PDB file of C-alpha atoms and ligand atoms in Angstrom:
ATOM      1  CA  MET O 133     -22.537  12.690   1.796  1.00  0.00           C
ATOM      2  CA  GLU O 134     -19.538  10.596   1.073  1.00  0.00           C
ATOM      3  CA  PRO O 135     -19.191   7.687   3.489  1.00  0.00           C
ATOM      4  CA  SER O 136     -16.064   7.999   5.555  1.00  0.00           C
ATOM      5  CA  ALA O 137     -13.702   5.392   6.849  1.00  0.00           C
ATOM      6  CA  PRO O 138     -14.180   4.462  10.510  1.00  0.00           C
ATOM      7  CA  ALA O 139     -11.939   6.461  12.783  1.00  0.00           C
ATOM      8  CA  GLY O 140      -8.643   4.860  13.554  1.00  0.00           C
ATOM      9  CA  LEU O 141      -7.972   2.999  10.322  1.00  0.00           C
ATOM     10  CA  THR O 142      -4.386   3.676   9.304  1.00  0.00           C
ATOM     11  CA  VAL O 143      -2.769   3.035   5.935  1.00  0.00           C
ATOM     12  CA  LEU O 144       0.997   2.934   5.472  1.00  0.00           C
ATOM     13  CA  LEU O 145       1.743   4.298   1.991  1.00  0.00           C
ATOM     14  CA  VAL O 146       5.168   3.271   0.696  1.00  0.00           C
ATOM     15  CA  GLU O 147       5.935   5.208  -2.484  1.00  0.00           C
ATOM     16  CA  ASP O 148       9.096   7.022  -3.586  1.00  0.00           C
ATOM     17  CA  ASN O 149       7.395   8.980  -6.372  1.00  0.00           C
ATOM     18  CA  GLU O 150       6.298  12.268  -4.832  1.00  0.00           C
ATOM     19  CA  ASP O 151       3.436  12.900  -7.255  1.00  0.00           C
ATOM     20  CA  ASN O 152       1.925   9.471  -6.644  1.00  0.00           C
ATOM     21  CA  ARG O 153       2.471   9.771  -2.909  1.00  0.00           C
ATOM     22  CA  ILE O 154       0.623  13.090  -2.755  1.00  0.00           C
ATOM     23  CA  ILE O 155      -2.251  11.876  -4.938  1.00  0.00           C
ATOM     24  CA  TYR O 156      -2.812   8.621  -3.058  1.00  0.00           C
ATOM     25  CA  SER O 157      -2.369  10.081   0.421  1.00  0.00           C
ATOM     26  CA  THR O 158      -4.702  12.975  -0.363  1.00  0.00           C
ATOM     27  CA  VAL O 159      -7.508  10.783  -1.630  1.00  0.00           C
ATOM     28  CA  LEU O 160      -7.141   8.329   1.251  1.00  0.00           C
ATOM     29  CA  ARG O 161      -7.177  11.102   3.855  1.00  0.00           C
ATOM     30  CA  HIS O 162     -10.159  12.673   2.125  1.00  0.00           C
ATOM     31  CA  THR O 163     -11.949   9.343   2.476  1.00  0.00           C
ATOM     32  CA  GLY O 164     -11.199   9.284   6.184  1.00  0.00           C
ATOM     33  CA  TYR O 165      -8.150   7.069   6.574  1.00  0.00           C
ATOM     34  CA  ALA O 166      -5.109   8.131   8.552  1.00  0.00           C
ATOM     35  CA  VAL O 167      -2.068   7.881   6.266  1.00  0.00           C
ATOM     36  CA  VAL O 168       1.566   7.386   7.232  1.00  0.00           C
ATOM     37  CA  GLU O 169       4.110   7.785   4.426  1.00  0.00           C
ATOM     38  CA  ALA O 170       7.378   6.000   3.763  1.00  0.00           C
ATOM     39  CA  LEU O 171       9.780   6.875   0.937  1.00  0.00           C
ATOM     40  CA  ASP O 172      11.921   3.741   0.950  1.00  0.00           C
ATOM     41  CA  GLY O 173      12.014   0.172   2.165  1.00  0.00           C
ATOM     42  CA  VAL O 174      13.892   0.899   5.377  1.00  0.00           C
ATOM     43  CA  GLN O 175      11.315   3.487   6.448  1.00  0.00           C
ATOM     44  CA  ALA O 176       8.566   1.059   5.423  1.00  0.00           C
ATOM     45  CA  LEU O 177       9.857  -1.647   7.769  1.00  0.00           C
ATOM     46  CA  GLU O 178      10.374   0.815  10.637  1.00  0.00           C
ATOM     47  CA  LEU O 179       6.896   2.309  10.304  1.00  0.00           C
ATOM     48  CA  ALA O 180       5.186  -1.055   9.814  1.00  0.00           C
ATOM     49  CA  ARG O 181       6.627  -2.179  13.139  1.00  0.00           C
ATOM     50  CA  SER O 182       6.070   1.059  15.077  1.00  0.00           C
ATOM     51  CA  VAL O 183       2.719   2.192  13.674  1.00  0.00           C
ATOM     52  CA  ARG O 184       1.154  -1.242  13.022  1.00  0.00           C
ATOM     53  CA  PRO O 185      -0.971   0.037  10.133  1.00  0.00           C
ATOM     54  CA  ASP O 186      -4.219  -1.681   9.213  1.00  0.00           C
ATOM     55  CA  LEU O 187      -3.002  -1.997   5.618  1.00  0.00           C
ATOM     56  CA  ILE O 188       0.153  -1.282   3.615  1.00  0.00           C
ATOM     57  CA  LEU O 189       0.269   0.037   0.045  1.00  0.00           C
ATOM     58  CA  MET O 190       3.718  -1.040  -1.166  1.00  0.00           C
ATOM     59  CA  ASP O 191       5.375   0.322  -4.273  1.00  0.00           C
ATOM     60  CA  ILE O 192       7.717  -2.340  -5.669  1.00  0.00           C
ATOM     61  CA  SER O 193      10.415  -0.010  -6.992  1.00  0.00           C
ATOM     62  CA  ILE O 194      11.628   1.873  -3.921  1.00  0.00           C
ATOM     63  CA  PRO O 195      15.134   2.715  -2.663  1.00  0.00           C
ATOM     64  CA  GLU O 196      17.175   0.840  -0.043  1.00  0.00           C
ATOM     65  CA  ILE O 197      15.051  -2.312   0.229  1.00  0.00           C
ATOM     66  CA  ASP O 198      12.657  -2.975  -2.645  1.00  0.00           C
ATOM     67  CA  GLY O 199       9.005  -3.854  -2.185  1.00  0.00           C
ATOM     68  CA  TRP O 200       9.573  -7.542  -2.826  1.00  0.00           C
ATOM     69  CA  GLU O 201      12.158  -7.857  -0.061  1.00  0.00           C
ATOM     70  CA  ALA O 202      10.346  -5.554   2.367  1.00  0.00           C
ATOM     71  CA  THR O 203       7.195  -7.634   2.035  1.00  0.00           C
ATOM     72  CA  ARG O 204       9.108 -10.879   2.434  1.00  0.00           C
ATOM     73  CA  ILE O 205      10.603  -9.533   5.667  1.00  0.00           C
ATOM     74  CA  LEU O 206       7.230  -8.319   6.984  1.00  0.00           C
ATOM     75  CA  ARG O 207       5.723 -11.741   6.310  1.00  0.00           C
ATOM     76  CA  GLN O 208       8.404 -13.398   8.431  1.00  0.00           C
ATOM     77  CA  ASP O 209       7.731 -11.149  11.435  1.00  0.00           C
ATOM     78  CA  ALA O 210       4.926 -12.324  13.732  1.00  0.00           C
ATOM     79  CA  GLU O 211       4.029  -8.715  14.513  1.00  0.00           C
ATOM     80  CA  THR O 212       3.485  -7.716  10.877  1.00  0.00           C
ATOM     81  CA  ARG O 213       2.728 -10.883   8.953  1.00  0.00           C
ATOM     82  CA  ASP O 214      -1.067 -10.506   9.107  1.00  0.00           C
ATOM     83  CA  ILE O 215      -1.178  -6.921   7.792  1.00  0.00           C
ATOM     84  CA  PRO O 216      -2.732  -6.787   4.307  1.00  0.00           C
ATOM     85  CA  ILE O 217      -0.107  -5.588   1.821  1.00  0.00           C
ATOM     86  CA  VAL O 218      -1.197  -4.332  -1.609  1.00  0.00           C
ATOM     87  CA  ALA O 219       1.571  -4.155  -4.217  1.00  0.00           C
ATOM     88  CA  LEU O 220       1.782  -1.078  -6.448  1.00  0.00           C
ATOM     89  CA  THR O 221       3.872  -1.787  -9.500  1.00  0.00           C
ATOM     90  CA  ALA O 222       4.554  -0.621 -13.016  1.00  0.00           C
ATOM     91  CA  HIS O 223       5.108  -4.202 -14.061  1.00  0.00           C
ATOM     92  CA  ALA O 224       1.846  -5.874 -15.033  1.00  0.00           C
ATOM     93  CA  LEU O 225       3.560  -9.025 -16.177  1.00  0.00           C
ATOM     94  CA  ALA O 226       2.321 -12.503 -15.414  1.00  0.00           C
ATOM     95  CA  ASP O 227       5.680 -13.307 -13.810  1.00  0.00           C
ATOM     96  CA  ASP O 228       5.218 -10.427 -11.385  1.00  0.00           C
ATOM     97  CA  ARG O 229       1.730 -11.599 -10.444  1.00  0.00           C
ATOM     98  CA  GLU O 230       3.135 -14.990  -9.551  1.00  0.00           C
ATOM     99  CA  ARG O 231       6.018 -13.444  -7.654  1.00  0.00           C
ATOM    100  CA  ALA O 232       3.606 -11.138  -5.800  1.00  0.00           C
ATOM    101  CA  THR O 233       1.717 -14.167  -4.559  1.00  0.00           C
ATOM    102  CA  LEU O 234       4.908 -15.972  -3.610  1.00  0.00           C
ATOM    103  CA  VAL O 235       6.323 -13.196  -1.424  1.00  0.00           C
ATOM    104  CA  GLY O 236       3.001 -12.757   0.310  1.00  0.00           C
ATOM    105  CA  PHE O 237       1.322  -9.720  -1.155  1.00  0.00           C
ATOM    106  CA  THR O 238      -2.380  -9.695  -0.385  1.00  0.00           C
ATOM    107  CA  SER O 239      -3.236  -8.198  -3.763  1.00  0.00           C
ATOM    108  CA  TYR O 240      -1.758  -6.274  -6.622  1.00  0.00           C
ATOM    109  CA  LEU O 241      -2.474  -3.015  -8.491  1.00  0.00           C
ATOM    110  CA  ALA O 242      -0.683  -2.292 -11.782  1.00  0.00           C
ATOM    111  CA  LYS O 243       0.286   1.307 -12.503  1.00  0.00           C
ATOM    112  CA  PRO O 244      -0.989   3.660 -13.697  1.00  0.00           C
ATOM    113  CA  ILE O 245      -3.480   3.421 -10.837  1.00  0.00           C
ATOM    114  CA  GLU O 246      -6.514   5.680 -10.610  1.00  0.00           C
ATOM    115  CA  PRO O 247      -6.890   7.189  -7.125  1.00  0.00           C
ATOM    116  CA  ARG O 248     -10.396   5.711  -6.911  1.00  0.00           C
ATOM    117  CA  ALA O 249      -8.934   2.256  -7.537  1.00  0.00           C
ATOM    118  CA  VAL O 250      -6.547   2.722  -4.607  1.00  0.00           C
ATOM    119  CA  VAL O 251      -9.428   3.664  -2.312  1.00  0.00           C
ATOM    120  CA  ALA O 252     -11.534   0.750  -3.571  1.00  0.00           C
ATOM    121  CA  GLU O 253      -8.709  -1.710  -2.927  1.00  0.00           C
ATOM    122  CA  VAL O 254      -8.122  -0.387   0.605  1.00  0.00           C
ATOM    123  CA  ARG O 255     -11.842  -0.670   1.354  1.00  0.00           C
ATOM    124  CA  ARG O 256     -11.893  -4.176  -0.046  1.00  0.00           C
ATOM    125  CA  TRP O 257      -9.505  -5.369   2.652  1.00  0.00           C
ATOM    126  CA  ILE O 258     -10.151  -3.191   5.701  1.00  0.00           C
ATOM    127  CA  GLY O 259     -13.505  -1.566   5.030  1.00  0.00           C
ATOM    128  CA  GLY O 260     -14.111   2.096   5.446  1.00  0.00           C
ATOM    129  CA  GLY O 261     -17.576   2.587   4.099  1.00  0.00           C
ATOM    130  CA  ALA O 262     -19.670   1.475   1.147  1.00  0.00           C
ATOM    131  CA  GLY O 263     -20.517   3.456  -1.935  1.00  0.00           C
ATOM    132  CA  ALA O 264     -18.570   5.398  -4.463  1.00  0.00           C
ATOM    133  CA  PRO O 265     -15.133   6.746  -3.685  1.00  0.00           C
ATOM    134  CA  PRO O 266     -14.736  10.520  -3.462  1.00  0.00           C
ATOM    135  CA  PRO O 267     -14.755  12.510  -6.686  1.00  0.00           C
ATOM    136  CA  ALA O 268     -11.447  13.507  -8.200  1.00  0.00           C
ATOM    137  CA  THR O 269     -10.305  16.916  -7.073  1.00  0.00           C
TER     138      THR O 269
HETATM  139 MN1   MN N 429       8.776   3.703  -7.175  1.00  0.00          MN
END
């Protein structure tokens, strides 16, 4: 049996690409996490404050407020500054790694990102069971 995430762990997935959003949310839910989805930076800030997720997966290139600015804002808010935020970006450049650290991202995944890598990174920060991630479906 696949180990499941403890009940009650919620991930806020911020991703404007529908295909990626469906893939990542499906695999996370399959693993046992509750997933809340945001399509842009404004929704991301609203949901981070109202839902108080255990972790945020933050695409950098999103409409309205980009992932850099949204994360900077979340890090300045006492209610959200301790939430782990994992950057999802197409830019695997050294400059972006430095910038990711500066704005307060907890860690960084460079696209293309295998669904199993997303699950592994979520587990790394908030737990949710040991062992292999679920098989691809
Ligand atoms: Mn995007």
